[in-house]
CSV table of C-alpha atoms and ligand atoms in Angstrom, one decimal:
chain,number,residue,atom,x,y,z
A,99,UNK,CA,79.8,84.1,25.1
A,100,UNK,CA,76.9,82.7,27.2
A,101,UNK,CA,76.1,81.3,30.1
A,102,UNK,CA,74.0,77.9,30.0
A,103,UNK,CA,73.2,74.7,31.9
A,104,UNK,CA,74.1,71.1,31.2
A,105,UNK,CA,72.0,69.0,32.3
A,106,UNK,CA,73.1,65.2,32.4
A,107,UNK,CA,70.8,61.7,33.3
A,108,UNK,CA,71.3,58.6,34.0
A,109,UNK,CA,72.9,56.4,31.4
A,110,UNK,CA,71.5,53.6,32.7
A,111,UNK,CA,67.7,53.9,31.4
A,112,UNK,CA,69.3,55.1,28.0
A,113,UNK,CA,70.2,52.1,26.2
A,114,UNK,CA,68.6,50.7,23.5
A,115,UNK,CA,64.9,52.4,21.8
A,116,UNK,CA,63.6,53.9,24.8
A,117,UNK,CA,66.8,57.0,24.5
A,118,UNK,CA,64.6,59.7,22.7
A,119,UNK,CA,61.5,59.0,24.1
A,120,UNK,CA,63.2,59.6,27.7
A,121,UNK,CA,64.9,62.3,26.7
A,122,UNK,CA,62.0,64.3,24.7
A,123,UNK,CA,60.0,63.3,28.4
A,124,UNK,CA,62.8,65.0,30.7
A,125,UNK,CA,63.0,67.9,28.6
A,126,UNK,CA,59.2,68.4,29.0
A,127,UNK,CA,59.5,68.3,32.4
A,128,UNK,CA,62.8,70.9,32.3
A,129,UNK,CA,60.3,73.2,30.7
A,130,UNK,CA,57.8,72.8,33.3
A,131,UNK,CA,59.7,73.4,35.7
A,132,UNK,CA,61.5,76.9,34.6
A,133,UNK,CA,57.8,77.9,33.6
A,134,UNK,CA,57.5,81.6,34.0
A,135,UNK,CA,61.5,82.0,33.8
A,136,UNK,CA,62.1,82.6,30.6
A,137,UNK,CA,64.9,79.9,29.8
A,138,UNK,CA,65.0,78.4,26.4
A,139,UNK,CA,65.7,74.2,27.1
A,140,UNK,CA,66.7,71.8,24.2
A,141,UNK,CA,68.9,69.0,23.1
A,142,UNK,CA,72.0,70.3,21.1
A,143,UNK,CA,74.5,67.5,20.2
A,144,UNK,CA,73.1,64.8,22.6
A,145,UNK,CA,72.8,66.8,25.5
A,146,UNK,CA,69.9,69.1,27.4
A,147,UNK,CA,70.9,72.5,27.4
A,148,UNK,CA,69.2,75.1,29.6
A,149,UNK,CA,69.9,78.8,27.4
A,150,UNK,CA,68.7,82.2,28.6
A,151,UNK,CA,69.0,81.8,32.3
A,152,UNK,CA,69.0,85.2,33.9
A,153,UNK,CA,68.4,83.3,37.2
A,154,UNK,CA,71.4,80.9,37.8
A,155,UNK,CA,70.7,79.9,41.5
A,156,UNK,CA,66.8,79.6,41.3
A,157,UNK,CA,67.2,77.4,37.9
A,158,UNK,CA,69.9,75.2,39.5
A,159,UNK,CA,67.8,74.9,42.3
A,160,UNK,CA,64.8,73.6,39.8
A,161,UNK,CA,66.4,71.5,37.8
A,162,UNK,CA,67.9,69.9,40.5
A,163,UNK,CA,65.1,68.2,41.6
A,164,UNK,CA,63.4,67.4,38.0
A,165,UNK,CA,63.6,63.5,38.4
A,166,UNK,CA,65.6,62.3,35.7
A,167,UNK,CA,68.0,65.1,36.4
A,168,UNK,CA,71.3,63.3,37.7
A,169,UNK,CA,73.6,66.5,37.7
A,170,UNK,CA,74.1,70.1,36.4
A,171,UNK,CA,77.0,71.8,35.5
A,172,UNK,CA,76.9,75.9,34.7
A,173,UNK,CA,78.7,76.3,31.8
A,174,UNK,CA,80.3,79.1,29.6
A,175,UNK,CA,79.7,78.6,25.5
A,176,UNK,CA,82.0,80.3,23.2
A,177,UNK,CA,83.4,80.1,20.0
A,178,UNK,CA,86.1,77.8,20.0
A,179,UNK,CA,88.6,79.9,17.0
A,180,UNK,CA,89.8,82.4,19.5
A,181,UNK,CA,92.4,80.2,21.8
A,182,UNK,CA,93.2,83.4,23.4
A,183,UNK,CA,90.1,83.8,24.4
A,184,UNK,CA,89.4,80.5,25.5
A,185,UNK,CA,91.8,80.7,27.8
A,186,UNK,CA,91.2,83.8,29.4
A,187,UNK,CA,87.7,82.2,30.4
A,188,UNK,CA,89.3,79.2,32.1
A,189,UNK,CA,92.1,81.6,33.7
A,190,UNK,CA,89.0,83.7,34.9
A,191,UNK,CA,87.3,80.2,35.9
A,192,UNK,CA,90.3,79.2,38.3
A,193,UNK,CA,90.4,82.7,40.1
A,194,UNK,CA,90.2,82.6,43.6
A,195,UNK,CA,90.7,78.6,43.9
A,196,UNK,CA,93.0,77.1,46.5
A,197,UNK,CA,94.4,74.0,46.3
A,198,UNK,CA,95.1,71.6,43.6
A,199,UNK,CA,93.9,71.3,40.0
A,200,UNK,CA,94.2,70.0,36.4
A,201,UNK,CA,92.5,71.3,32.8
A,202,UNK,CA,90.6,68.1,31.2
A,203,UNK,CA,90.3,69.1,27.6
A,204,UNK,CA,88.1,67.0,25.0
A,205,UNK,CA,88.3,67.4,21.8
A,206,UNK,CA,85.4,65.8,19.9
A,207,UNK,CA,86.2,68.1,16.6
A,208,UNK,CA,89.0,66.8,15.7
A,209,UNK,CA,89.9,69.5,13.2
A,210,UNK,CA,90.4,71.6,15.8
A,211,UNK,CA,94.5,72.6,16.0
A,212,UNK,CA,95.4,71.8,18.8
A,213,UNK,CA,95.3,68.3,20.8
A,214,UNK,CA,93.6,67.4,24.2
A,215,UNK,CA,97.2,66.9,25.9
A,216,UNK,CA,98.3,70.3,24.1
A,217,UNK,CA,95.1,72.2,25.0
A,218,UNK,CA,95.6,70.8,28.9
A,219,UNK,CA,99.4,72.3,28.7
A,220,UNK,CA,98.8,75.6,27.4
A,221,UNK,CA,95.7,76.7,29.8
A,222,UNK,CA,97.0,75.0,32.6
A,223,UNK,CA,100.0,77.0,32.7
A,224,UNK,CA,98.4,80.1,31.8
A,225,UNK,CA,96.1,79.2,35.1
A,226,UNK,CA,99.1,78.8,37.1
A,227,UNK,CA,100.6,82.0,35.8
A,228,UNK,CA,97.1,83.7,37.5
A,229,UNK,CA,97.0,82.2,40.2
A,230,UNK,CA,100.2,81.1,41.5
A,231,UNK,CA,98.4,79.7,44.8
A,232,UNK,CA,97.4,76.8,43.0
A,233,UNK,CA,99.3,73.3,42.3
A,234,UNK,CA,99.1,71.0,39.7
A,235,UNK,CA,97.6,67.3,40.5
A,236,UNK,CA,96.2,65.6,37.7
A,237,UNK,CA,95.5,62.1,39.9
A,238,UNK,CA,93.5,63.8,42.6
A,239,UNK,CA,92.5,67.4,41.6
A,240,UNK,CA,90.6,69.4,44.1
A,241,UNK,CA,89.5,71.5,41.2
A,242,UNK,CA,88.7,70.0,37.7
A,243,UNK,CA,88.7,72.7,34.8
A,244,UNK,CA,86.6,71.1,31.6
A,245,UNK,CA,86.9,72.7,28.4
A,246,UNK,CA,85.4,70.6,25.4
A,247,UNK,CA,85.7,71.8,22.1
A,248,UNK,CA,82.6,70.5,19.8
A,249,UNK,CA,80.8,72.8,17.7
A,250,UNK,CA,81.8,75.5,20.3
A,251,UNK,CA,84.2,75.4,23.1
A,252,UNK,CA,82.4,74.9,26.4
A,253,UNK,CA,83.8,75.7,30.1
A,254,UNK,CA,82.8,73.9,33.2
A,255,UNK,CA,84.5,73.4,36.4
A,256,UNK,CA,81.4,72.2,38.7
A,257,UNK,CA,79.0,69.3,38.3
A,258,UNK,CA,76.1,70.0,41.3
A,259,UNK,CA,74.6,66.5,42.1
A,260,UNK,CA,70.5,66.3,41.6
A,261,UNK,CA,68.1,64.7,42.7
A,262,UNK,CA,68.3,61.2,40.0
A,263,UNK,CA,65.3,59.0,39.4
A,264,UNK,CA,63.3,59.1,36.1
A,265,UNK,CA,60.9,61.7,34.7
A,266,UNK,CA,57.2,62.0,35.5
A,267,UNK,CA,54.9,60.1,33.4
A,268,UNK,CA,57.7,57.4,32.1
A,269,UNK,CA,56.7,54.6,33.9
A,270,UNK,CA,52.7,55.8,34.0
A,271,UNK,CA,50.3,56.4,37.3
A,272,UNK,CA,50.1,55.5,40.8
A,273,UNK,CA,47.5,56.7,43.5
A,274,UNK,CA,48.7,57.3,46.9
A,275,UNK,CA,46.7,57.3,50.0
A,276,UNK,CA,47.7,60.8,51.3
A,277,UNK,CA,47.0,61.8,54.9
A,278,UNK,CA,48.1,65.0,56.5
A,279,UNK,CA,51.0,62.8,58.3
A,280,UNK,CA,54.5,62.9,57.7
A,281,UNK,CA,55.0,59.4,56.2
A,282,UNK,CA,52.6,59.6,53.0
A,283,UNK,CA,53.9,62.5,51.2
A,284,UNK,CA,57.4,60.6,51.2
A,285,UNK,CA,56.4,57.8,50.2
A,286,UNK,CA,54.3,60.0,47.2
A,287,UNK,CA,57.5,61.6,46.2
A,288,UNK,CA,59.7,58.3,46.5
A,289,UNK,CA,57.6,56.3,43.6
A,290,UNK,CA,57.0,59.6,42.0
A,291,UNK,CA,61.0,60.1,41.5
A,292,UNK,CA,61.0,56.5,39.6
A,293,UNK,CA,59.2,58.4,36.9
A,294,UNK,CA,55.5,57.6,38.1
A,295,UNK,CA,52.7,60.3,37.7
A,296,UNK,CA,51.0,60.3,41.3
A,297,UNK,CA,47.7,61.0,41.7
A,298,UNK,CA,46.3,61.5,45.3
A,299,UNK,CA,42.9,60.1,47.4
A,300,UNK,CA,42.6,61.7,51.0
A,301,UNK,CA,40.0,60.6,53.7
A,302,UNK,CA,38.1,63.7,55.1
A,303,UNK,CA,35.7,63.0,58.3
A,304,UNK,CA,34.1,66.2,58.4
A,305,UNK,CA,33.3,67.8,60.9
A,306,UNK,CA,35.6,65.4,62.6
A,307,UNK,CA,38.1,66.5,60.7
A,308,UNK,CA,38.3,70.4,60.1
A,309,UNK,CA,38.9,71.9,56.9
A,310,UNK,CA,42.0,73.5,57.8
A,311,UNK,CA,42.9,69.7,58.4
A,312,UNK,CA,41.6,69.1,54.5
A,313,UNK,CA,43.9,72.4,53.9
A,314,UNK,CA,47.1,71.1,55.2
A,315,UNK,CA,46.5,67.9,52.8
A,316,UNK,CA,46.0,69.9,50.1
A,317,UNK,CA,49.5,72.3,50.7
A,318,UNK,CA,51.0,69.3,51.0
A,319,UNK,CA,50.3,68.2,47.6
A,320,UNK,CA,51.4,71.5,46.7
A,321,UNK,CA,54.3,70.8,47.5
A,322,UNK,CA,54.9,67.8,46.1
A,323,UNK,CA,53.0,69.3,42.7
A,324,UNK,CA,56.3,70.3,41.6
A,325,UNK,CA,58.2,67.2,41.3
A,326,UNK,CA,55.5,65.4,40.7
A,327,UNK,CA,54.0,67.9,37.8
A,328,UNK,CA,51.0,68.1,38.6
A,329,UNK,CA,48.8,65.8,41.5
A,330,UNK,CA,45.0,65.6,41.3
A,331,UNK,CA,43.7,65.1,44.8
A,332,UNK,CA,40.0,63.3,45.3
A,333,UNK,CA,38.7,64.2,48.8
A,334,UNK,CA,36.9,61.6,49.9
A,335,UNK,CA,34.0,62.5,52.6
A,336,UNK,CA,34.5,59.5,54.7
A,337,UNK,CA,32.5,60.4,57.7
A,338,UNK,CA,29.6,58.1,57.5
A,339,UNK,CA,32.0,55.3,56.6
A,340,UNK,CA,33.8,56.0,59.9
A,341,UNK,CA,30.7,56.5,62.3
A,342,UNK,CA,29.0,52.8,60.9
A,343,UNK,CA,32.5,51.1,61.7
A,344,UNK,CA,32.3,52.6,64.8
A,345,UNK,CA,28.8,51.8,65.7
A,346,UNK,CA,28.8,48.2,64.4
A,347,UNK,CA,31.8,46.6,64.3
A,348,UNK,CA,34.2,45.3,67.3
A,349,UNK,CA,36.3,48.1,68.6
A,350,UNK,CA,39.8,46.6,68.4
A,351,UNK,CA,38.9,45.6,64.8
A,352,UNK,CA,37.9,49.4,63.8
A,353,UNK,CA,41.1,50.6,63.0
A,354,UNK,CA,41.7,47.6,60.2
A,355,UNK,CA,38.1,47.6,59.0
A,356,UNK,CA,38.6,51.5,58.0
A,357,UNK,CA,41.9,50.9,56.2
A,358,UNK,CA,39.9,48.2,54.2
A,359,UNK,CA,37.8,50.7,53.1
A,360,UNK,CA,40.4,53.3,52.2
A,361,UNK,CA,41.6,50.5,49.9
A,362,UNK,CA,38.9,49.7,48.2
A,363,UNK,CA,37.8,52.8,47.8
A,364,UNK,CA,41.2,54.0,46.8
A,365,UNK,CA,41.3,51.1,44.1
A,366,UNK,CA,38.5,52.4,42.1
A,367,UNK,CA,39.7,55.9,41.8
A,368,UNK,CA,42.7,54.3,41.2
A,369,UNK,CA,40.6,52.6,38.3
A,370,UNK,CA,38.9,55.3,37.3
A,371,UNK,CA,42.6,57.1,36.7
A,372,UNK,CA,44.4,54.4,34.8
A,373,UNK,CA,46.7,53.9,38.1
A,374,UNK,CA,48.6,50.4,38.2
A,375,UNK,CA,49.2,50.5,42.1
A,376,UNK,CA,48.6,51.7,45.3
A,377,UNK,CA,50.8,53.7,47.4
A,378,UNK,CA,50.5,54.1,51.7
A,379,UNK,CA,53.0,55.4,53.8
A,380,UNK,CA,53.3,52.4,56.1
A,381,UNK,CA,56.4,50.4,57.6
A,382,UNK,CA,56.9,47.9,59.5
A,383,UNK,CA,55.3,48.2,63.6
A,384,UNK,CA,55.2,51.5,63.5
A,385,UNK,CA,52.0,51.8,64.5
A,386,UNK,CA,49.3,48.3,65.1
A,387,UNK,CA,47.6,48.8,62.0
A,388,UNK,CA,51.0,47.9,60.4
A,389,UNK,CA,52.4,45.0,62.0
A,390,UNK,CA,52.5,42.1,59.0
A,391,UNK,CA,49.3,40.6,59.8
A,392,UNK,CA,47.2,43.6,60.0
A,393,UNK,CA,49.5,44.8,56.4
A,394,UNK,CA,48.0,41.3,55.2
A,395,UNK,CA,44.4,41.6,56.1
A,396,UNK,CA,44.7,45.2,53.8
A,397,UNK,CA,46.5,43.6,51.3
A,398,UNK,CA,43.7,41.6,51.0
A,399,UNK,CA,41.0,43.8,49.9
A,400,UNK,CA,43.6,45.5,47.1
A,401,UNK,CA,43.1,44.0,43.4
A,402,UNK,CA,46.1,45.7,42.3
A,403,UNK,CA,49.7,46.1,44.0
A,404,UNK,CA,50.3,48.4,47.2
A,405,UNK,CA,53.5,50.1,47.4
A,406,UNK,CA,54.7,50.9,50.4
A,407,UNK,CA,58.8,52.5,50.1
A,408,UNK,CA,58.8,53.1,53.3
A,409,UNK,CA,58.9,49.7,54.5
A,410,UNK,CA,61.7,49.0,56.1
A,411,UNK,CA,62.4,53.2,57.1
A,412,UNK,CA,62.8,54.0,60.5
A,413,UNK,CA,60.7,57.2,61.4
A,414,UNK,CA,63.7,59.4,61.7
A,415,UNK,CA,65.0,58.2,57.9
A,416,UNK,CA,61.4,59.3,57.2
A,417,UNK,CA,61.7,62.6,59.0
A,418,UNK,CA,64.9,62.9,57.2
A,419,UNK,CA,63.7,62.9,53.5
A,420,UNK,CA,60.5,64.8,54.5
A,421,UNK,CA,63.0,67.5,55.7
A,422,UNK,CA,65.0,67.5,52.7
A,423,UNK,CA,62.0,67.7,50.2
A,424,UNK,CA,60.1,70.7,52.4
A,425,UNK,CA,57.3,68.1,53.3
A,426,UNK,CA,57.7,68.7,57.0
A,427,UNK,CA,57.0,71.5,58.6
A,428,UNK,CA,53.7,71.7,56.2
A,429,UNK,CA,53.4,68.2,57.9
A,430,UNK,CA,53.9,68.6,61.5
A,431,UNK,CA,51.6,71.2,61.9
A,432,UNK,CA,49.2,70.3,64.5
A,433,UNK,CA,45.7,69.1,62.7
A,434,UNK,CA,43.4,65.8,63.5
A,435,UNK,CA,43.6,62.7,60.7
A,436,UNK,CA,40.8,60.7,60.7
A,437,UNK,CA,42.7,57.9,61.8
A,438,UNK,CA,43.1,59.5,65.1
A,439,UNK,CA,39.8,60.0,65.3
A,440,UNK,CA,38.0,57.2,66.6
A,441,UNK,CA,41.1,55.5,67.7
A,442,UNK,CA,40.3,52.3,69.7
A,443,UNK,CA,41.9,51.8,73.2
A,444,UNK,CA,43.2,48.4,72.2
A,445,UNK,CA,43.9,48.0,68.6
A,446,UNK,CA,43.8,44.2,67.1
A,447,UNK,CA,48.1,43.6,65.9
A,448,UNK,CA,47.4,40.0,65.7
A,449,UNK,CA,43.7,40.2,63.4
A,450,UNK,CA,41.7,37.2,62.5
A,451,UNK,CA,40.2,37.1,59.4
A,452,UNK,CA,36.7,35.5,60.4
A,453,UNK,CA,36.7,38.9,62.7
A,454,UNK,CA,36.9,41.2,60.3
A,455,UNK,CA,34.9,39.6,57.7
A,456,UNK,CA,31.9,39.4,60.6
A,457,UNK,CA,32.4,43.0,61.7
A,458,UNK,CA,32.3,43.6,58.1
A,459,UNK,CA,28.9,41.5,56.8
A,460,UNK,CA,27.4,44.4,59.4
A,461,UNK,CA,27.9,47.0,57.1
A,462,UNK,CA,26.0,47.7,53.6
A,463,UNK,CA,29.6,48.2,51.6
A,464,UNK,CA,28.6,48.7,48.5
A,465,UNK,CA,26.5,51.8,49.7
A,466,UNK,CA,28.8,53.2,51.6
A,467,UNK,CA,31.2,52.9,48.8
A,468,UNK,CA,29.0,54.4,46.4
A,469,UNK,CA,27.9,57.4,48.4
A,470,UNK,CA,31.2,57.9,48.9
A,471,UNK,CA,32.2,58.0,45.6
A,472,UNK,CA,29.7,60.5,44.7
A,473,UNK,CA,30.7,62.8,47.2
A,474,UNK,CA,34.1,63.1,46.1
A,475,UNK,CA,35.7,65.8,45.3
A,476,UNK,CA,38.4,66.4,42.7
A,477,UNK,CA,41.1,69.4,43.3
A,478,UNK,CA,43.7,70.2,41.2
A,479,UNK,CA,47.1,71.6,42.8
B,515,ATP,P1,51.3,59.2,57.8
B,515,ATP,O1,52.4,59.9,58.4
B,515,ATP,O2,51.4,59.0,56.4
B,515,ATP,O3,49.9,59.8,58.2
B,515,ATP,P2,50.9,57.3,59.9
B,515,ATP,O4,52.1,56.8,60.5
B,515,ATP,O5,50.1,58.3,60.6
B,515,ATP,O6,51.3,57.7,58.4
B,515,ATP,P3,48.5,55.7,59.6
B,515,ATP,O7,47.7,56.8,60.1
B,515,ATP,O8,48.3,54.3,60.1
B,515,ATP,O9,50.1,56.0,59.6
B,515,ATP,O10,48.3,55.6,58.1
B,515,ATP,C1,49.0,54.7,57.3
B,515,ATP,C2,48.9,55.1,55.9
B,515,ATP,O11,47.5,55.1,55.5
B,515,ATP,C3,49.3,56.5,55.6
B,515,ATP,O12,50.7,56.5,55.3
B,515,ATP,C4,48.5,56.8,54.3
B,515,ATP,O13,49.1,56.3,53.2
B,515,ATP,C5,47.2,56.1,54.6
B,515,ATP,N1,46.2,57.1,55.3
B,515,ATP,C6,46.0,57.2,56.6
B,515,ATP,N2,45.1,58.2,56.8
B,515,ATP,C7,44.7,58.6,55.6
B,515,ATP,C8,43.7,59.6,55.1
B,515,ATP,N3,43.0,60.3,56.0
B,515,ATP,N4,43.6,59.7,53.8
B,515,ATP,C9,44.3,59.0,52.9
B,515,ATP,N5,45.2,58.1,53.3
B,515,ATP,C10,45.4,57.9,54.6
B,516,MG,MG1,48.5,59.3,59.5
């Protein structure tokens, strides 16, 4: 007898050529994520099994959020020839339920004695025997007791929802802008759970910007690392950059000007790293750098397509997933973006072009750029 792990997907990506190819990916990124624990993950008869867990909870609580994962379902394997025993497992399964509950027994060896319908008889009233609190209801069970019989008989009475998407790397690379706020890393882990492999660009404006500012950045791709197996992170000294837009160009244009540069600049690495998109954290009036006109004028400066999930979020849905995927509190602790650096007193929220473009023509670009570009650095988390 053992203890394993199911580990079911979505159906929906499955059909057609693309089945093992998805499936070889998610189990790569099963493995990455027990690293260090020890488990043994494969596919046995269709499925992903997770063998040689000594840690239930801690590998539940990994798998969970592999994207690509849709649910798990501990499970006891055993060999199917002693009925006895078979049912002594579900009988021990049941113990301690309240309520209602029916056996659902599939049979997919069909040589096996007995039926589904007999199967569901004889364990069920053995359960009830056990545990006389519990009722039968087999339209609206409060407790479901599986039991296939394949090559082995296998016992499951929970399925624990995860986390869904599509694995890492299936649907190749995105580079997201990633400031120290609370929006970006959501919006990170948001394309990253449709199966795309993130890779990160943050503006630094030292000494504007401290390094323990840097440092919160980079703990928050931490922790995103783990979903998103792996994030390289380019650090981008941006400080001359800033201090030119500030010195030459309007002040209620400075704001915009600055997030045309984190594009373009962002669209080369993104180049360099054979991204297809862009990703921001913006949505809709949150702040006046992202009412639609000023979205446009960055738009603008992008030769590839910006993502931006969080769109139509309000900030508390935002908090709300930041929360959930431990983003947060890494997030609300109290350090200086460059954005609020050299924040003007009356932002533009209704730009003109020909403004920008002449507040623009004031600054040598493709120097900046450039020196930029050499000065970045490339961390690994
Ligand atoms: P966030 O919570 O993500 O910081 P925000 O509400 O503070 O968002 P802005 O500061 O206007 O909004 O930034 C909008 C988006 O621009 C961010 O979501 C992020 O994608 C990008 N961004 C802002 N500052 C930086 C930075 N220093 N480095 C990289 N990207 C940045
Ligand atoms: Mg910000």
């Amino acid at each position: 007898m053992q203890n394993l792990l199911l580990v079911r997907y979505g159906e929906i990506f499955l059909k057609g050529l693309n089945r093992p190819y998805f499936i070889r990916a998610l189990v790569r990124k099963i493995r990455y994520a027990l690293r260090g624990m020890g488990a043994d993950v494969h596919v046995h008869d269709g499925r992903i099994l997770v063998r040689g867990i000594e840690d239930m909870e801690t590998c539940i609580d990994r798998v969970t959020r592999v994207f690509g994962v849709h649910s798990v379902t501990p499970a006891v394997e055993m060999p199917k020839e002693d009925f006895d025993a078979v049912c002594a497992q579900a009988v021990e399964m049941a113990r301690g339920l309240k309520g209602t509950f029916k056996v659902n027994a599939r049979r997919s060896d069909k040589r096996y004695p007995m039926n589904s319908p007999a199967i569901n008889e004889e364990v069920g009233y053995r359960i009830l025997q056990a545990n006389p609190e519990l009722k039968v209801d087999v339209h609206h069970p409060d407790h479901l007791i599986n039991i296939e019989i394949r090559d082995m008989a296998y016992l499951y009475a929970q399925v624990i929802p995860a986390v869904g998407g599509m694995p890492v790397g299936t649907n190749g690379n995105a580079t997201l802008l990633l400031s120290g706020g609370i929006d970006s890393p959501v919006a990170g882990w948001m394309i990253a759970k449709r199966g795309v492999q993130i890779n990160a660009v943050h503006f630094h404006s030292y000494p504007y910007t401290s390094d323990r500012a840097k440092e919160k950045v980079l703990d928050l791709a931490r922790k995103l690392s783990f979903s998103c197996c792996g994030i390289k992170v380019h650090v981008v000294p941006f400080t001359e950059i800033q201090m030119q837009i500030h010195e030459k160009c309007p002040e209620e244009y400075t704001t915009l000007i600055m997030r045309r540069y984190m594009m373009r600049i962002a669209e080369r690495i993104a180049k360099q790293t054979e991204s297809e998109a862009l990703i921001t954290g913006e949505s809709i009036g949150q702040v006046a750098s992202q009412t639609m006109t000023a979205l446009g004028t960055t738009d603008a400066v992008a030769g590839m397509p910006v993502f931006r999930p969080l769109i139509g979020f309000d900030k508390s849905e935002i908090v709300e997933i930041a929360r959930k995927i431990g983003t947060l509190e890494i997030s609300e602790q109290p350090f200086e973006d460059c954005c609020t650096v050299f924040t003007p007193r009356h932002p533009a929220t209704h730009p003109k072009m020909e403004k920008i473009l002449e507040g623009e023509s004031r600054l040598e670009e493709e120097e900046l750029i450039q020196r930029a570009l050499e000065g970045t650095e490339v961390i690994r988390v």
